[in-house]
Structures are given as structure tokens and as C-alpha cells.
PDB file of C-alpha atoms and ligand atoms in Angstrom:
ATOM      1  CA  MET A 296     -40.172  -0.435   5.995  1.00 44.00           C
ATOM      2  CA  THR A 297     -39.551   3.027   7.172  1.00 44.00           C
ATOM      3  CA  SER A 298     -36.567   3.840   6.592  1.00 47.00           C
ATOM      4  CA  ALA A 299     -33.408   4.443   9.572  1.00 63.00           C
ATOM      5  CA  LEU A 300     -33.328   8.112  10.336  1.00 78.00           C
ATOM      6  CA  PRO A 301     -31.064   9.967  11.786  1.00 86.00           C
ATOM      7  CA  SER A 302     -32.081  11.620  15.552  1.00 93.00           C
ATOM      8  CA  LEU A 303     -29.992  13.851  17.077  1.00 97.00           C
ATOM      9  CA  ILE A 304     -31.544  14.955  20.499  1.00 98.00           C
ATOM     10  CA  VAL A 305     -29.498  18.421  22.173  1.00 98.00           C
ATOM     11  CA  LEU A 306     -29.901  19.018  25.900  1.00 98.00           C
ATOM     12  CA  GLY A 307     -27.426  21.185  28.260  1.00 98.00           C
ATOM     13  CA  PRO A 308     -28.261  23.244  30.712  1.00 97.00           C
ATOM     14  CA  PRO A 309     -29.586  27.086  30.096  1.00 96.00           C
ATOM     15  CA  GLY A 310     -27.296  29.181  28.813  1.00 95.00           C
ATOM     16  CA  VAL A 311     -24.722  26.181  27.112  1.00 97.00           C
ATOM     17  CA  GLY A 312     -26.448  27.183  23.439  1.00 96.00           C
ATOM     18  CA  LYS A 313     -28.568  24.687  22.161  1.00 97.00           C
ATOM     19  CA  GLY A 314     -31.111  26.270  20.690  1.00 96.00           C
ATOM     20  CA  THR A 315     -27.520  27.856  17.947  1.00 97.00           C
ATOM     21  CA  GLN A 316     -26.413  25.019  17.778  1.00 98.00           C
ATOM     22  CA  ALA A 317     -29.755  22.654  16.881  1.00 98.00           C
ATOM     23  CA  LYS A 318     -30.568  24.951  15.061  1.00 98.00           C
ATOM     24  CA  ARG A 319     -26.790  24.965  13.260  1.00 97.00           C
ATOM     25  CA  LEU A 320     -27.011  21.314  12.619  1.00 97.00           C
ATOM     26  CA  ALA A 321     -30.341  21.213  11.561  1.00 96.00           C
ATOM     27  CA  GLU A 322     -29.123  23.307   9.025  1.00 96.00           C
ATOM     28  CA  ARG A 323     -26.274  21.682   7.790  1.00 95.00           C
ATOM     29  CA  LEU A 324     -27.311  18.485   8.302  1.00 94.00           C
ATOM     30  CA  GLY A 325     -30.871  19.035   6.272  1.00 93.00           C
ATOM     31  CA  LEU A 326     -33.140  18.120   9.697  1.00 95.00           C
ATOM     32  CA  GLU A 327     -35.730  18.960  11.033  1.00 96.00           C
ATOM     33  CA  HIS A 328     -35.384  21.337  13.942  1.00 97.00           C
ATOM     34  CA  LEU A 329     -37.232  20.692  16.861  1.00 97.00           C
ATOM     35  CA  SER A 330     -37.574  22.552  20.045  1.00 97.00           C
ATOM     36  CA  PRO A 331     -40.660  22.964  22.106  1.00 96.00           C
ATOM     37  CA  GLY A 332     -39.763  25.814  23.797  1.00 94.00           C
ATOM     38  CA  GLN A 333     -39.481  27.648  21.210  1.00 92.00           C
ATOM     39  CA  LEU A 334     -42.831  26.282  19.890  1.00 90.00           C
ATOM     40  CA  LEU A 335     -44.066  27.904  23.415  1.00 91.00           C
ATOM     41  CA  ARG A 336     -41.931  31.372  23.464  1.00 89.00           C
ATOM     42  CA  ASP A 337     -43.536  31.234  19.663  1.00 87.00           C
ATOM     43  CA  ALA A 338     -47.762  30.635  20.916  1.00 84.00           C
ATOM     44  CA  LEU A 339     -46.790  33.592  23.819  1.00 83.00           C
ATOM     45  CA  ALA A 340     -46.275  35.497  20.616  1.00 84.00           C
ATOM     46  CA  SER A 341     -48.190  35.535  19.055  1.00 86.00           C
ATOM     47  CA  GLY A 342     -50.616  35.519  21.763  1.00 83.00           C
ATOM     48  CA  ARG A 343     -51.860  32.390  21.204  1.00 79.00           C
ATOM     49  CA  PRO A 344     -53.808  30.754  24.300  1.00 77.00           C
ATOM     50  CA  LEU A 345     -52.318  28.981  26.694  1.00 76.00           C
ATOM     51  CA  GLU A 346     -52.752  28.028  29.448  1.00 80.00           C
ATOM     52  CA  ASP A 347     -52.091  29.640  32.106  1.00 82.00           C
ATOM     53  CA  ASN A 348     -49.723  27.519  33.953  1.00 87.00           C
ATOM     54  CA  VAL A 349     -47.903  27.387  31.245  1.00 91.00           C
ATOM     55  CA  ARG A 350     -47.322  30.435  30.951  1.00 89.00           C
ATOM     56  CA  ALA A 351     -46.470  31.062  34.823  1.00 91.00           C
ATOM     57  CA  ALA A 352     -44.180  28.002  35.023  1.00 94.00           C
ATOM     58  CA  MET A 353     -42.053  28.796  32.418  1.00 93.00           C
ATOM     59  CA  ALA A 354     -42.355  33.135  33.686  1.00 90.00           C
ATOM     60  CA  VAL A 355     -40.376  31.507  36.490  1.00 94.00           C
ATOM     61  CA  GLY A 356     -37.832  28.714  35.359  1.00 94.00           C
ATOM     62  CA  GLU A 357     -40.218  26.022  35.998  1.00 96.00           C
ATOM     63  CA  LEU A 358     -41.001  22.590  33.873  1.00 97.00           C
ATOM     64  CA  VAL A 359     -44.116  23.033  31.834  1.00 95.00           C
ATOM     65  CA  PRO A 360     -46.182  20.571  32.897  1.00 94.00           C
ATOM     66  CA  ASN A 361     -44.773  16.695  31.131  1.00 93.00           C
ATOM     67  CA  GLU A 362     -48.055  15.442  29.385  1.00 91.00           C
ATOM     68  CA  ILE A 363     -48.349  20.145  28.007  1.00 92.00           C
ATOM     69  CA  ILE A 364     -44.073  18.764  26.361  1.00 95.00           C
ATOM     70  CA  ASP A 365     -45.326  15.845  25.522  1.00 95.00           C
ATOM     71  CA  ARG A 366     -48.237  16.226  23.435  1.00 93.00           C
ATOM     72  CA  LEU A 367     -46.395  18.781  21.643  1.00 92.00           C
ATOM     73  CA  VAL A 368     -43.216  16.888  20.538  1.00 95.00           C
ATOM     74  CA  GLN A 369     -45.146  14.241  19.842  1.00 95.00           C
ATOM     75  CA  GLU A 370     -47.701  15.609  17.237  1.00 93.00           C
ATOM     76  CA  ARG A 371     -44.270  17.435  15.474  1.00 94.00           C
ATOM     77  CA  LEU A 372     -42.991  14.410  15.320  1.00 94.00           C
ATOM     78  CA  GLU A 373     -46.877  12.408  14.006  1.00 94.00           C
ATOM     79  CA  GLN A 374     -46.610  15.823  11.251  1.00 93.00           C
ATOM     80  CA  LEU A 375     -43.027  14.964  10.200  1.00 91.00           C
ATOM     81  CA  GLY A 376     -42.121  13.198   6.759  1.00 80.00           C
ATOM     82  CA  PRO A 377     -41.510   9.713   6.555  1.00 77.00           C
ATOM     83  CA  GLN A 378     -37.806  10.903   4.823  1.00 82.00           C
ATOM     84  CA  ARG A 379     -37.225  13.501   7.495  1.00 90.00           C
ATOM     85  CA  GLY A 380     -34.650  13.309  10.076  1.00 93.00           C
ATOM     86  CA  LEU A 381     -34.817  15.966  13.268  1.00 95.00           C
ATOM     87  CA  VAL A 382     -32.664  17.515  15.961  1.00 97.00           C
ATOM     88  CA  LEU A 383     -35.014  17.539  19.586  1.00 98.00           C
ATOM     89  CA  ASP A 384     -33.560  20.394  21.199  1.00 98.00           C
ATOM     90  CA  GLY A 385     -34.158  20.764  25.032  1.00 98.00           C
ATOM     91  CA  TYR A 386     -36.751  17.459  25.018  1.00 98.00           C
ATOM     92  CA  PRO A 387     -36.564  15.241  27.080  1.00 98.00           C
ATOM     93  CA  ARG A 388     -35.629  16.758  29.890  1.00 98.00           C
ATOM     94  CA  THR A 389     -36.833  14.188  32.578  1.00 97.00           C
ATOM     95  CA  GLN A 390     -36.028  10.686  32.719  1.00 97.00           C
ATOM     96  CA  GLN A 391     -40.534  10.298  32.499  1.00 97.00           C
ATOM     97  CA  GLN A 392     -39.899  12.510  29.383  1.00 98.00           C
ATOM     98  CA  ALA A 393     -36.681   9.959  27.872  1.00 98.00           C
ATOM     99  CA  GLU A 394     -38.887   7.634  28.339  1.00 98.00           C
ATOM    100  CA  THR A 395     -42.065   9.182  26.434  1.00 98.00           C
ATOM    101  CA  LEU A 396     -39.564  10.109  23.861  1.00 98.00           C
ATOM    102  CA  ARG A 397     -37.880   6.171  23.717  1.00 97.00           C
ATOM    103  CA  GLY A 398     -41.658   4.866  23.006  1.00 97.00           C
ATOM    104  CA  MET A 399     -42.414   7.708  20.396  1.00 96.00           C
ATOM    105  CA  LEU A 400     -39.932   7.186  18.545  1.00 95.00           C
ATOM    106  CA  ALA A 401     -40.337   3.565  19.107  1.00 95.00           C
ATOM    107  CA  ARG A 402     -43.760   3.315  17.463  1.00 94.00           C
ATOM    108  CA  LEU A 403     -42.223   5.921  14.475  1.00 92.00           C
ATOM    109  CA  GLY A 404     -39.995   3.650  13.383  1.00 90.00           C
ATOM    110  CA  ARG A 405     -37.776   6.357  14.551  1.00 92.00           C
ATOM    111  CA  LEU A 406     -35.217   4.131  16.881  1.00 91.00           C
ATOM    112  CA  GLU A 407     -33.915   1.788  13.648  1.00 88.00           C
ATOM    113  CA  ARG A 408     -30.998   4.033  14.464  1.00 87.00           C
ATOM    114  CA  ARG A 409     -29.990   4.378  18.070  1.00 91.00           C
ATOM    115  CA  PRO A 410     -30.270   8.716  18.170  1.00 94.00           C
ATOM    116  CA  VAL A 411     -27.255  10.695  18.972  1.00 95.00           C
ATOM    117  CA  VAL A 412     -27.475  12.934  22.911  1.00 97.00           C
ATOM    118  CA  LEU A 413     -25.284  15.918  22.725  1.00 98.00           C
ATOM    119  CA  TRP A 414     -25.249  17.176  26.245  1.00 98.00           C
ATOM    120  CA  LEU A 415     -23.230  20.349  26.151  1.00 98.00           C
ATOM    121  CA  GLU A 416     -21.690  21.494  29.057  1.00 98.00           C
ATOM    122  CA  ALA A 417     -19.542  24.333  30.509  1.00 97.00           C
ATOM    123  CA  PRO A 418     -18.547  26.022  33.357  1.00 96.00           C
ATOM    124  CA  ARG A 419     -21.139  28.182  35.340  1.00 93.00           C
ATOM    125  CA  GLU A 420     -19.114  31.019  35.361  1.00 93.00           C
ATOM    126  CA  GLU A 421     -20.052  31.130  31.496  1.00 94.00           C
ATOM    127  CA  LEU A 422     -23.505  29.712  31.512  1.00 95.00           C
ATOM    128  CA  MET A 423     -24.043  32.989  34.089  1.00 92.00           C
ATOM    129  CA  ARG A 424     -22.992  35.740  31.796  1.00 92.00           C
ATOM    130  CA  ARG A 425     -23.769  33.877  28.077  1.00 93.00           C
ATOM    131  CA  LEU A 426     -27.188  33.874  30.405  1.00 92.00           C
ATOM    132  CA  ARG A 427     -26.866  38.032  31.431  1.00 90.00           C
ATOM    133  CA  HIS A 428     -25.755  38.954  28.190  1.00 90.00           C
ATOM    134  CA  ARG A 429     -28.820  36.904  26.158  1.00 90.00           C
ATOM    135  CA  ALA A 430     -30.833  38.642  28.411  1.00 89.00           C
ATOM    136  CA  ALA A 431     -29.564  42.453  26.630  1.00 88.00           C
ATOM    137  CA  GLN A 432     -30.248  40.804  24.100  1.00 91.00           C
ATOM    138  CA  GLU A 433     -33.423  39.049  23.506  1.00 88.00           C
ATOM    139  CA  HIS A 434     -35.129  39.653  26.017  1.00 87.00           C
ATOM    140  CA  ARG A 435     -36.359  36.715  27.320  1.00 85.00           C
ATOM    141  CA  PRO A 436     -39.005  37.325  30.472  1.00 83.00           C
ATOM    142  CA  ASP A 437     -37.246  34.281  32.181  1.00 88.00           C
ATOM    143  CA  ASP A 438     -33.366  35.251  31.485  1.00 88.00           C
ATOM    144  CA  ASN A 439     -34.414  37.211  34.962  1.00 90.00           C
ATOM    145  CA  GLU A 440     -31.507  35.840  37.877  1.00 89.00           C
ATOM    146  CA  ARG A 441     -34.102  34.130  39.648  1.00 92.00           C
ATOM    147  CA  ALA A 442     -35.136  32.277  36.732  1.00 93.00           C
ATOM    148  CA  ILE A 443     -32.045  31.536  36.046  1.00 92.00           C
ATOM    149  CA  ALA A 444     -30.994  30.276  38.896  1.00 92.00           C
ATOM    150  CA  ARG A 445     -33.515  28.444  39.179  1.00 95.00           C
ATOM    151  CA  ARG A 446     -33.521  26.872  35.812  1.00 95.00           C
ATOM    152  CA  LEU A 447     -29.604  25.562  35.925  1.00 95.00           C
ATOM    153  CA  GLU A 448     -31.221  24.618  39.496  1.00 96.00           C
ATOM    154  CA  LEU A 449     -33.508  21.857  37.476  1.00 97.00           C
ATOM    155  CA  HIS A 450     -31.742  21.123  35.139  1.00 97.00           C
ATOM    156  CA  GLU A 451     -28.365  19.555  37.865  1.00 97.00           C
ATOM    157  CA  SER A 452     -31.265  18.005  39.613  1.00 98.00           C
ATOM    158  CA  LYS A 453     -32.736  15.858  37.132  1.00 98.00           C
ATOM    159  CA  ALA A 454     -29.257  15.836  34.661  1.00 97.00           C
ATOM    160  CA  PRO A 455     -28.054  12.402  36.013  1.00 97.00           C
ATOM    161  CA  SER A 456     -31.338  10.399  36.398  1.00 97.00           C
ATOM    162  CA  LEU A 457     -31.899  11.824  32.526  1.00 98.00           C
ATOM    163  CA  LEU A 458     -28.188  10.667  31.274  1.00 97.00           C
ATOM    164  CA  ALA A 459     -28.485   7.513  33.387  1.00 97.00           C
ATOM    165  CA  THR A 460     -32.308   7.169  31.420  1.00 97.00           C
ATOM    166  CA  LEU A 461     -31.158   8.363  28.428  1.00 98.00           C
ATOM    167  CA  ALA A 462     -28.235   5.834  27.841  1.00 97.00           C
ATOM    168  CA  ARG A 463     -29.744   2.339  28.207  1.00 97.00           C
ATOM    169  CA  TRP A 464     -30.792   3.732  24.207  1.00 96.00           C
ATOM    170  CA  THR A 465     -29.667   6.731  22.540  1.00 96.00           C
ATOM    171  CA  ASP A 466     -26.020   6.425  22.613  1.00 94.00           C
ATOM    172  CA  VAL A 467     -24.521   9.900  24.169  1.00 95.00           C
ATOM    173  CA  ALA A 468     -21.985  11.846  23.641  1.00 96.00           C
ATOM    174  CA  ARG A 469     -20.483  15.268  26.344  1.00 96.00           C
ATOM    175  CA  ILE A 470     -19.480  17.387  25.249  1.00 97.00           C
ATOM    176  CA  ASP A 471     -17.387  20.697  26.432  1.00 98.00           C
ATOM    177  CA  ALA A 472     -18.945  23.729  24.677  1.00 98.00           C
ATOM    178  CA  SER A 473     -16.858  26.230  26.130  1.00 96.00           C
ATOM    179  CA  PRO A 474     -15.239  27.228  22.783  1.00 96.00           C
ATOM    180  CA  PRO A 475     -17.115  30.194  20.694  1.00 95.00           C
ATOM    181  CA  ALA A 476     -20.164  29.389  19.250  1.00 96.00           C
ATOM    182  CA  ASP A 477     -18.582  28.299  14.810  1.00 97.00           C
ATOM    183  CA  LEU A 478     -16.177  26.436  16.382  1.00 98.00           C
ATOM    184  CA  LEU A 479     -18.257  24.912  18.994  1.00 98.00           C
ATOM    185  CA  THR A 480     -20.633  23.829  15.534  1.00 98.00           C
ATOM    186  CA  GLU A 481     -17.443  22.436  13.460  1.00 97.00           C
ATOM    187  CA  LYS A 482     -16.316  19.820  16.760  1.00 97.00           C
ATOM    188  CA  ILE A 483     -19.712  18.842  17.689  1.00 97.00           C
ATOM    189  CA  LEU A 484     -19.790  17.651  13.342  1.00 96.00           C
ATOM    190  CA  ASN A 485     -16.258  15.891  13.709  1.00 95.00           C
ATOM    191  CA  THR A 486     -17.538  14.463  16.289  1.00 93.00           C
ATOM    192  CA  LEU A 487     -20.440  13.076  14.893  1.00 93.00           C
ATOM    193  CA  ARG A 488     -17.897  12.336  11.892  1.00 92.00           C
ATOM    194  CA  GLU A 489     -15.656  11.071  14.242  1.00 87.00           C
ATOM    195  CA  ARG A 490     -18.762   8.469  15.526  1.00 81.00           C
ATOM    196  CA  ALA A 491     -19.603   7.616  11.769  1.00 77.00           C
ATOM    197  CA  ALA A 492     -15.557   6.771  10.653  1.00 79.00           C
ATOM    198  CA  ALA A 493     -15.627   4.950  14.257  1.00 74.00           C
ATOM    199  CA  GLY A 494     -18.374   2.402  13.574  1.00 66.00           C
ATOM    200  CA  GLY A 495     -20.035   3.630  16.924  1.00 52.00           C
ATOM    201  CA  GLY A 496     -17.628   1.846  18.788  1.00 35.00           C
ATOM    202  CA  ALA A 497     -14.934   4.462  20.294  1.00 29.00           C
ATOM    203  CA  THR A 498     -14.783   5.632  23.530  1.00 28.00           C
ATOM    204  CA  SER A 499     -12.449   9.254  21.971  1.00 28.00           C
ATOM    205  CA  VAL A 500     -15.280  10.742  20.228  1.00 29.00           C
ATOM    206  CA  GLY A 501     -15.064  14.507  21.744  1.00 31.00           C
ATOM    207  CA  GLU A 502     -13.146  15.228  23.846  1.00 31.00           C
ATOM    208  CA  GLN A 503     -14.627  13.622  26.861  1.00 32.00           C
ATOM    209  CA  PRO A 504     -14.954  10.758  27.613  1.00 33.00           C
ATOM    210  CA  MET A 505     -18.275   8.890  26.149  1.00 35.00           C
ATOM    211  CA  LEU A 506     -20.563   7.871  28.989  1.00 35.00           C
ATOM    212  CA  ALA A 507     -20.486   3.338  30.544  1.00 33.00           C
ATOM    213  CA  GLY A 508     -22.254   2.119  28.797  1.00 35.00           C
ATOM    214  CA  SER A 509     -23.864   3.611  25.770  1.00 38.00           C
ATOM    215  CA  SER A 510     -20.233   3.454  23.858  1.00 38.00           C
ATOM    216  CA  ARG A 511     -19.316  -0.261  23.800  1.00 36.00           C
ATOM    217  CA  ARG A 512     -22.882  -1.448  21.777  1.00 39.00           C
ATOM    218  CA  PRO A 513     -22.871  -3.419  18.957  1.00 36.00           C
ATOM    219  CA  ASN A 514     -24.725  -1.712  15.476  1.00 38.00           C
ATOM    220  CA  SER A 515     -25.377   1.278  17.455  1.00 39.00           C
ATOM    221  CA  GLY A 516     -26.158   2.932  14.601  1.00 41.00           C
ATOM    222  CA  SER A 517     -23.557   5.428  14.920  1.00 42.00           C
ATOM    223  CA  MET A 518     -22.777   4.831  11.263  1.00 41.00           C
ATOM    224  CA  SER A 519     -26.420   6.376   9.973  1.00 51.00           C
ATOM    225  CA  TRP A 520     -24.357   9.727  10.438  1.00 55.00           C
ATOM    226  CA  ALA A 521     -21.809   9.001   7.353  1.00 51.00           C
ATOM    227  CA  ALA A 522     -25.086   9.005   5.196  1.00 53.00           C
ATOM    228  CA  ILE A 523     -25.936  12.448   6.932  1.00 54.00           C
ATOM    229  CA  PRO A 524     -24.504  15.388   3.856  1.00 54.00           C
ATOM    230  CA  VAL A 525     -23.244  18.168   5.377  1.00 56.00           C
ATOM    231  CA  ARG A 526     -24.145  20.954   3.908  1.00 54.00           C
ATOM    232  CA  ASP A 527     -21.147  23.652   3.640  1.00 51.00           C
ATOM    233  CA  GLU A 528     -17.637  22.035   3.480  1.00 44.00           C
ATOM    234  CA  LEU A 529     -15.930  20.773   6.469  1.00 44.00           C
ATOM    235  CA  PRO A 530     -13.202  23.211   7.597  1.00 43.00           C
ATOM    236  CA  PRO A 531      -9.597  20.551   7.427  1.00 44.00           C
ATOM    237  CA  ALA A 532      -8.875  19.300  10.580  1.00 41.00           C
ATOM    238  CA  SER A 533      -6.021  20.492  11.829  1.00 38.00           C
TER     239      SER A 533
HETATM  240  P1  AMP B 686     -36.272  26.089  25.973  1.00 84.73           P
HETATM  241  O1  AMP B 686     -36.062  27.323  24.620  1.00 84.73           O
HETATM  242  O2  AMP B 686     -35.296  25.178  25.924  1.00 84.73           O
HETATM  243  O3  AMP B 686     -34.969  26.554  27.024  1.00 84.73           O
HETATM  244  O4  AMP B 686     -37.091  26.634  27.354  1.00 84.73           O
HETATM  245  C1  AMP B 686     -37.920  27.016  27.732  1.00 84.73           C
HETATM  246  C2  AMP B 686     -38.928  27.209  28.817  1.00 84.73           C
HETATM  247  O5  AMP B 686     -39.687  25.945  28.150  1.00 84.73           O
HETATM  248  C3  AMP B 686     -38.205  26.107  29.658  1.00 84.73           C
HETATM  249  O6  AMP B 686     -38.026  27.251  31.565  1.00 84.73           O
HETATM  250  C4  AMP B 686     -39.773  25.248  30.219  1.00 84.73           C
HETATM  251  O7  AMP B 686     -39.973  26.160  30.692  1.00 84.73           O
HETATM  252  C5  AMP B 686     -40.622  25.272  28.857  1.00 84.73           C
HETATM  253  N1  AMP B 686     -39.714  23.635  28.556  1.00 84.73           N
HETATM  254  C6  AMP B 686     -39.164  23.432  27.431  1.00 84.73           C
HETATM  255  N2  AMP B 686     -39.314  22.357  27.231  1.00 84.73           N
HETATM  256  C7  AMP B 686     -39.328  22.175  27.811  1.00 84.73           C
HETATM  257  C8  AMP B 686     -39.775  20.330  28.613  1.00 84.73           C
HETATM  258  N3  AMP B 686     -38.315  19.338  27.599  1.00 84.73           N
HETATM  259  N4  AMP B 686     -39.634  20.125  29.480  1.00 84.73           N
HETATM  260  C9  AMP B 686     -40.676  20.769  30.492  1.00 84.73           C
HETATM  261  N5  AMP B 686     -40.581  22.662  29.927  1.00 84.73           N
HETATM  262  C10 AMP B 686     -39.548  22.807  29.222  1.00 84.73           C
END
């Protein structure tokens, strides 16, 4: 039998800090970080051939076709060792991807523990501020004003159905991601600990209420987080 493997899913609008937080969580919790967006950027940067529609979609802030992204994620999931937990970053982004992911995780024995979705949120002005800052620092081709607007719009239009789909088979924690990155990491780790301590039944995890329907299931699997080694000491709760 496959042992219960922890899965974290980090989602939210562009600029909210998904990538930074997902990387840090993977490091602190000893999980594999899987970001389709980063894999695609790496492929583009290294000159590997990518279908033209992928390059074009990314440049203007559109989503890459499901079948390409799904395949990418599936390949990586299949390569993961049997004991490796994971942090998915920026996937799934649509209801359809969420359903595909559920099937993949189930087939790989990774649904024994209910995945935790960290749904990061921040006011639009803060997102724009961070994206402009990142554009100046990192020169991501899709951090131009038009592509940013499109990515925000897409996120907002997909969010309700994506959240509703995920709430059926994951525990969704909505988190105010306005604090600076370091504080936010600690806040997320505390949220995971609180969930573990509460045994998955608490509605008071994090600063935002859990999504309706996601907090009161018996055997939610949230206890799994109690067993995860946190690599650095967390600062004492103040
Ligand atoms: P990200 O690094 O997550 O902001 O993603 C950058 C770009 O990669 C997105 O704007 C999309 O063009 C593409 N991408 C990343 N993840 C997905 C996904 N789950 N579905 C479709 N396209 C994606």
C-alpha cells in the first residue's frame, strides 16, 4: 500500500507570491516543488522546443492548453519517489484541471490524505505593486501591463468554479497574503500546524474562515501535517 503522502497546493492570483511561498514550503517541509509555470519558463529559457501556441499563450498571459499542462504534471508526479510529498504551485488553475488532478492523485495513491489548498489572496493594488516590482527585477516576458491584466482577469473568472471543485476533495485554507514574504511563510506554517492540532475539524485556522463544506469532514487527513518535519525551528508564537 502506498503510505499517505502529503500534498500541498498553492494557488492564487499573479503576484500574490505563490512561487516564493511554494518553494519555501517545499524546502522547510522536505517536499518536492512542482510548478508548471516554472517548468515552462525553464524550457523556453533553455531553448528547448515548445509548441508555438505555448510560447504565444504565455507571452500574452493566457493559459496554456490543459492537455499540455496536465501531461507535464502527470509526468512529474509519476517520477516522484513513493515516499515523496509535494507542493503543487499554480496547478490546477481551472475546474477541468482540478478534476484531472484528482484522478491522477487517486491513481497514484496520493489521495489517502486530503491535500491542503493554500489559497493566497491580496488586494489588487498590492498585486499590481508586486508585479511591477518583479517586472523590474526579473524581466519575465509576461509581466507586462497587458499580460498582467489578462492573468488577473483569468484568475478572477476561474476562481469560483475552481474553489468549488477543490472544496469537494481538498481542505481549502484561504490566507491573507498581504504580509511580507518571511512573515507569510511563518503564517502558513502556523496554519498547517493549527490544522494538524485541530485534527481537521477547526474552522478557525488562519485568519480567514475555511470554505464552507471543507472543514467538517471526518477523517479529513489534516492530521498528516503533524507528522511532517519542519526543518527550521518556528519562532515562538507571540
Ligand atoms: P505562473 O508561473 O504560475 O505564473 O505561470 C506562468 C504562465 O504559465 C501562465 O500565465 C500560463 O501561461 C502558464 N501556466 C502555468 N500554470 C498553468 C496552468 N495550470 N494551466 C495553464 N497554464 C499555466
